[in-house]
Short mmCIF file of C-alpha atoms in Angstrom, two decimals:
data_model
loop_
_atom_site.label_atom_id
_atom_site.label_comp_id
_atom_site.label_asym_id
_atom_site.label_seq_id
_atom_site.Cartn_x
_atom_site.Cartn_y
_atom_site.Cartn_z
CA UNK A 29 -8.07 -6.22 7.03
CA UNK A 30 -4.25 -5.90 7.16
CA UNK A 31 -2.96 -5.57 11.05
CA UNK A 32 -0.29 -3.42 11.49
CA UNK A 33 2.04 -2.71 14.28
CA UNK A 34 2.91 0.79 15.09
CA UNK A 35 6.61 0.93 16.71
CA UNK A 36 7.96 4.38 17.95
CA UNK A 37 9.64 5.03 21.07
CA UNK A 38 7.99 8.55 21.35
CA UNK A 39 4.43 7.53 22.89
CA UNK A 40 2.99 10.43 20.97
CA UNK A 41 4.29 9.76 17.88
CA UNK A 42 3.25 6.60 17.63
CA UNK A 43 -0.12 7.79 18.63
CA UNK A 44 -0.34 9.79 15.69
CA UNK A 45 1.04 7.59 13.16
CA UNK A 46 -1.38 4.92 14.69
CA UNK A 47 -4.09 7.30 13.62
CA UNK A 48 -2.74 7.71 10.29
CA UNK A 49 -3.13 4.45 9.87
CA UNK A 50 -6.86 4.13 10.99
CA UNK A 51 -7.62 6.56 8.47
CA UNK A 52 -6.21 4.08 5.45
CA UNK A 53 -9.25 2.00 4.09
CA UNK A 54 -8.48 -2.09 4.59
CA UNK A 55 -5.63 -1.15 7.87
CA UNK A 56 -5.81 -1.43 11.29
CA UNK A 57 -3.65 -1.01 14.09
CA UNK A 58 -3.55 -4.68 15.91
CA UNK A 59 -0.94 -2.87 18.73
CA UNK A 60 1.51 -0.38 19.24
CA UNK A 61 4.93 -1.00 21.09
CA UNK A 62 7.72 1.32 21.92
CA UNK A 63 11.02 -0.66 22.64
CA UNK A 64 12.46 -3.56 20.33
CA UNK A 65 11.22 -6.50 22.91
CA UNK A 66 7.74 -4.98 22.74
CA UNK A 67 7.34 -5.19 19.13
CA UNK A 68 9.56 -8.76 18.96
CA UNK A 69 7.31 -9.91 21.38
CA UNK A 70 3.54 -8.40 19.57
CA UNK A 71 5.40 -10.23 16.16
CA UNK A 72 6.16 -13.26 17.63
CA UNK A 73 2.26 -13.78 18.32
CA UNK A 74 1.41 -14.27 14.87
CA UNK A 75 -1.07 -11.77 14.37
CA UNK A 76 0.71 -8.70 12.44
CA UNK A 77 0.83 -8.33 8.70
CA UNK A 78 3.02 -5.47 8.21
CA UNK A 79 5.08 -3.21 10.78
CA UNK A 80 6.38 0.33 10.67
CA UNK A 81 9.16 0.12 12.06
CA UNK A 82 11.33 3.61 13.79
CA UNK A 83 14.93 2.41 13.70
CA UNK A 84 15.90 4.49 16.92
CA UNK A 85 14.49 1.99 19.41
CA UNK A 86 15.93 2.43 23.82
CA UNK A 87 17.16 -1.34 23.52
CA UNK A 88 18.47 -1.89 20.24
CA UNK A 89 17.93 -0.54 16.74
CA UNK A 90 15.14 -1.10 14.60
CA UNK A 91 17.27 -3.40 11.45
CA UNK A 92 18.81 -4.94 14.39
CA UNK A 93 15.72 -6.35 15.25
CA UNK A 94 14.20 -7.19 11.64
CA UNK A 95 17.56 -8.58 11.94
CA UNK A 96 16.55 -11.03 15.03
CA UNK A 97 13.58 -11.25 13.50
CA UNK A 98 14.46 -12.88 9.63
CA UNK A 99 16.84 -15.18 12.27
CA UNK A 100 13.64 -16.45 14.37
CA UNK A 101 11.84 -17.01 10.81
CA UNK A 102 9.24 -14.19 11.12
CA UNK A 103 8.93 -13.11 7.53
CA UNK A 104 6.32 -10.47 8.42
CA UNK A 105 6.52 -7.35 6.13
CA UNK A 106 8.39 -3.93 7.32
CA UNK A 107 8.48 -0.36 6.30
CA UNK A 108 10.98 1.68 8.01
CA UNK A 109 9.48 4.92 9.48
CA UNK A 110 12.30 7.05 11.04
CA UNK A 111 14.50 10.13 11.16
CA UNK A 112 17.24 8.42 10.34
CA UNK A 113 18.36 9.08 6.69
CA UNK A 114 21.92 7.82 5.78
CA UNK A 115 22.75 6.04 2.90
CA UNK A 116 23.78 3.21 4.95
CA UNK A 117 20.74 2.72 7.03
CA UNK A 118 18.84 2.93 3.92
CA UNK A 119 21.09 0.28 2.11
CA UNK A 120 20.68 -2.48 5.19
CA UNK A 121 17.03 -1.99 5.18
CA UNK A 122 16.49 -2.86 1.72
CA UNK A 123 19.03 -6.00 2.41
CA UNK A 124 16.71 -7.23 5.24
CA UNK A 125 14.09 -6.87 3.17
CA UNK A 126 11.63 -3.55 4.45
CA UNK A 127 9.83 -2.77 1.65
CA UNK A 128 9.31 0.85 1.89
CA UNK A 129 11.44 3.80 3.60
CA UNK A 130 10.32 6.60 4.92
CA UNK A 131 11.86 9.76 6.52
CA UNK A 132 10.35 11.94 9.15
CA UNK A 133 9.14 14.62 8.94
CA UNK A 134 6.37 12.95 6.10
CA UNK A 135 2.77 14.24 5.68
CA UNK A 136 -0.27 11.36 5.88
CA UNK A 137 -0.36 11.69 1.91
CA UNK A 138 3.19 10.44 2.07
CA UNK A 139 2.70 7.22 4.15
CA UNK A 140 -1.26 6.60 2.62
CA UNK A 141 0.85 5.88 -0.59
CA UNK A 142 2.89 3.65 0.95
CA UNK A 143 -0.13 1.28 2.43
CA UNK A 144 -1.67 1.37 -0.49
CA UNK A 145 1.30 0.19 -2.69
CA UNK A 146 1.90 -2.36 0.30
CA UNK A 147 -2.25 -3.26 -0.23
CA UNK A 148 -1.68 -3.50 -4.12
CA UNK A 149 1.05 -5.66 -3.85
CA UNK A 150 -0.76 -8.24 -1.37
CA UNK A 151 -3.83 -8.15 -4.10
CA UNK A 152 -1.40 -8.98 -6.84
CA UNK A 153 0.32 -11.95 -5.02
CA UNK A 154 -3.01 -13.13 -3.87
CA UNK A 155 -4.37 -13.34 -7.21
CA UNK A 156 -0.30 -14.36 -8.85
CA UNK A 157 -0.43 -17.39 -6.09
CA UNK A 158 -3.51 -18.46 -7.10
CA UNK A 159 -1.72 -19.97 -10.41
CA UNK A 160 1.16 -21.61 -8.82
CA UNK A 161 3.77 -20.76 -10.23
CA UNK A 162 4.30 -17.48 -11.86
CA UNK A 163 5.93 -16.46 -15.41
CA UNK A 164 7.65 -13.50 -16.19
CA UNK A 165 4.46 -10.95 -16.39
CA UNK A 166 3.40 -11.85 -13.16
CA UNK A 167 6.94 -11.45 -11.63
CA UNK A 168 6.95 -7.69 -13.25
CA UNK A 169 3.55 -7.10 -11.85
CA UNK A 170 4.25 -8.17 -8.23
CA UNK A 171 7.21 -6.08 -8.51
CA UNK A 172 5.61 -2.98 -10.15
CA UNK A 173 2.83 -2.99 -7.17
CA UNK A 174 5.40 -1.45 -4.85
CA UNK A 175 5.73 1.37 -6.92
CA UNK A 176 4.60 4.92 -4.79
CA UNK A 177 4.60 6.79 -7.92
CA UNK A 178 2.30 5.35 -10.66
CA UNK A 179 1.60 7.65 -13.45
CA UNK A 180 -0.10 10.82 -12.90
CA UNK A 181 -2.96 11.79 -14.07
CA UNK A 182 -3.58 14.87 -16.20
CA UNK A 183 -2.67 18.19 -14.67
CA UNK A 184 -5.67 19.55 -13.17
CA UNK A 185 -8.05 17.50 -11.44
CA UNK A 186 -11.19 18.20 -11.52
CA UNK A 187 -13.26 19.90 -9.03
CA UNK A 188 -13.99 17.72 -6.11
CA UNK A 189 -11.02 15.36 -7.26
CA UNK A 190 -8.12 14.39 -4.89
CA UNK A 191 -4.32 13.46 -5.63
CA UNK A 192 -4.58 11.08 -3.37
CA UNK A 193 -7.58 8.96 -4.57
CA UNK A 194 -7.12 9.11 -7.73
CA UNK A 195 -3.24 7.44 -7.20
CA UNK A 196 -5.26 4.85 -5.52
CA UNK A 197 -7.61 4.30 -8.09
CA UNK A 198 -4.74 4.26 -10.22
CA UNK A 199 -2.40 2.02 -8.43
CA UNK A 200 -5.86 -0.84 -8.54
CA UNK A 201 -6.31 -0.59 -11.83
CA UNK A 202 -1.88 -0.85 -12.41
CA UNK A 203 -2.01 -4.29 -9.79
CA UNK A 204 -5.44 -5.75 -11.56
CA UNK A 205 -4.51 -8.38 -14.74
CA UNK A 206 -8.14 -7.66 -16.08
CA UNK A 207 -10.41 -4.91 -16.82
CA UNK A 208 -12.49 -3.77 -13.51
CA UNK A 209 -16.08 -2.22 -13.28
CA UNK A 210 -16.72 0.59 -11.09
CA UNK A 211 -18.22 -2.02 -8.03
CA UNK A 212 -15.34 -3.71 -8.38
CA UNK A 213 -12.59 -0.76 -8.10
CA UNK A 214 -15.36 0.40 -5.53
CA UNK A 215 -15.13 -2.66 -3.43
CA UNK A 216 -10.51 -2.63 -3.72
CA UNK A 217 -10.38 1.42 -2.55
CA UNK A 218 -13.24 1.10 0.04
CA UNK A 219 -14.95 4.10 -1.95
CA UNK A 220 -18.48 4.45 -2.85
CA UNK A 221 -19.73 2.81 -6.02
CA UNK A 222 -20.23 6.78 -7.29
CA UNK A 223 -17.33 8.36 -6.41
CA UNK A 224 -15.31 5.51 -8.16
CA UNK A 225 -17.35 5.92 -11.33
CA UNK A 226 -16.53 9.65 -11.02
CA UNK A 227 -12.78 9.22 -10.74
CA UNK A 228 -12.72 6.30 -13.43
CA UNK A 229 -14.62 8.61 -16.76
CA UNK A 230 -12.18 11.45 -15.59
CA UNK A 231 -9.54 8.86 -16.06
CA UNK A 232 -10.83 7.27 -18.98
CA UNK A 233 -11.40 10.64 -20.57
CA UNK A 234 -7.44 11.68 -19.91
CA UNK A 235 -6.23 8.49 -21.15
CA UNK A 236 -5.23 6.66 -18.15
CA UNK A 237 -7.60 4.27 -18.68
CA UNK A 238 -9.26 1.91 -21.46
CA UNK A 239 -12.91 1.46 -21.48
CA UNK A 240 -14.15 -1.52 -22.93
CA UNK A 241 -18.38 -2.69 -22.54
CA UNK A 242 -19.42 -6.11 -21.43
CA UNK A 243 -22.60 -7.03 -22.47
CA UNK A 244 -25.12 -9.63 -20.53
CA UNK A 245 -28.41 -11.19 -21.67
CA UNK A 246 -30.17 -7.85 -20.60
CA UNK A 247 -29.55 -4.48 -19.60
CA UNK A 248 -27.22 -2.09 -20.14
CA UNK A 249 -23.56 -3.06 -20.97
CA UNK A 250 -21.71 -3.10 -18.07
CA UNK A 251 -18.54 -0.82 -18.00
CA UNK A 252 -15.11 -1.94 -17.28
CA UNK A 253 -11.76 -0.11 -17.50
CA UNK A 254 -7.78 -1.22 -17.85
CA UNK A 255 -4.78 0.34 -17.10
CA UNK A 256 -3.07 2.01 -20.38
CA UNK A 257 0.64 1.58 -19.72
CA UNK A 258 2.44 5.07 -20.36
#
């Protein structure tokens, strides 16, 4: 599970974006806090993964205190959540390092795609690190994970289909260096083993995706599917 930490100083937005979060397979909010020092303090613990961040805090800003933070050596990850939309903002966020932005008023859709990118990219480093020291591919793929706008599928999805889970099953499938059954995209999304099969023939049959067969000593051949780069 990744833990988050919800900052707002509104009390009820943070209760809803809390909630958003709850609803994201493989997040969970480890604590909410409403003023800079709360959330310094909730970081300093050790136990958060990944904070969103409002920048309008009632003791200092919030880049003022990823600022502090980067100083104390907390390198824990950030995506800015807040109204405030100048270039400038913007530009210092992506110097201290948040890796996502995103502007209020945004829809759960919006900030789903931005955990999951954030969940892709901790799956590719995982299995990147694992190697030691990374070449050029794996560079482009740890850097590609962040992307909230993979390539769409075919107009018109299916009935019972979803935007929103099929860009996840997408975004696995960009992150994974190998072809992936449906258990295994299953077992990444947090979906059943059925509804991933259902989302990865539509796929397939659009051209997202390349279906190869693996065969054992007995049975039948086991199914496995890789992204097709656009």
């Amino acid at each position: 599970m990744i833990d988050v930490l919800v900052v707002d100083d509104d009390f009820r937005v943070a209760e809803i974006n809390a909630k958003y979060v709850g609803r994201v397979p493989g997040f969970r909010v480890a604590a909410r806090a409403h003023s800079a020092a709360q959330a310094l303090s909730a970081v300093q613990r050790g136990t958060i993964d990944l904070v969103l961040l409002d920048h309008y805090l009632p003791d200092e800003t919030g880049l003022e205190l990823v600022h502090r933070m980067r100083e104390q050596g907390h390198g824990t990850d950030v995506i800015m959540i807040t109204a405030a939309g100048d270039v400038a903002t913007v530009q210092t966020a992506m110097r201290l390092g948040a890796l996502h932005y995103l502007v209020k008023p945004f829809t759960f859709a919006a900030l789903r795609t931005r955990l999951d990118s954030y969940a892709a990219l901790r799956r590719t480093v995982d299995r990147v690190g694992g190697r030691g020291i990374a070449g050029q591919e794996q560079v482009d793929r740890i850097f590609s994970a962040l992307r909230t706008t993979p390539a769409p599928p075919s107009p018109g999805l299916p009935s019972g289909h979803s935007e929103p889970t099929t860009d996840l099953i997408c975004r696995v499938l960009h992150g994974a260096d190998h072809p992936l059954s449906a258990h295994e995209v299953a077992a990444e999304t947090g979906l059943s083993r059925s509804t991933a099969q259902r989302y990865l023939r539509h796929l397939e049959q659009a051209g997202r995706l390349r279906l190869s067969l693996r065969y054992g000593d007995t049975g039948r051949p086991e199914h496995r599917y890789a992204w097709v780069a656009p």
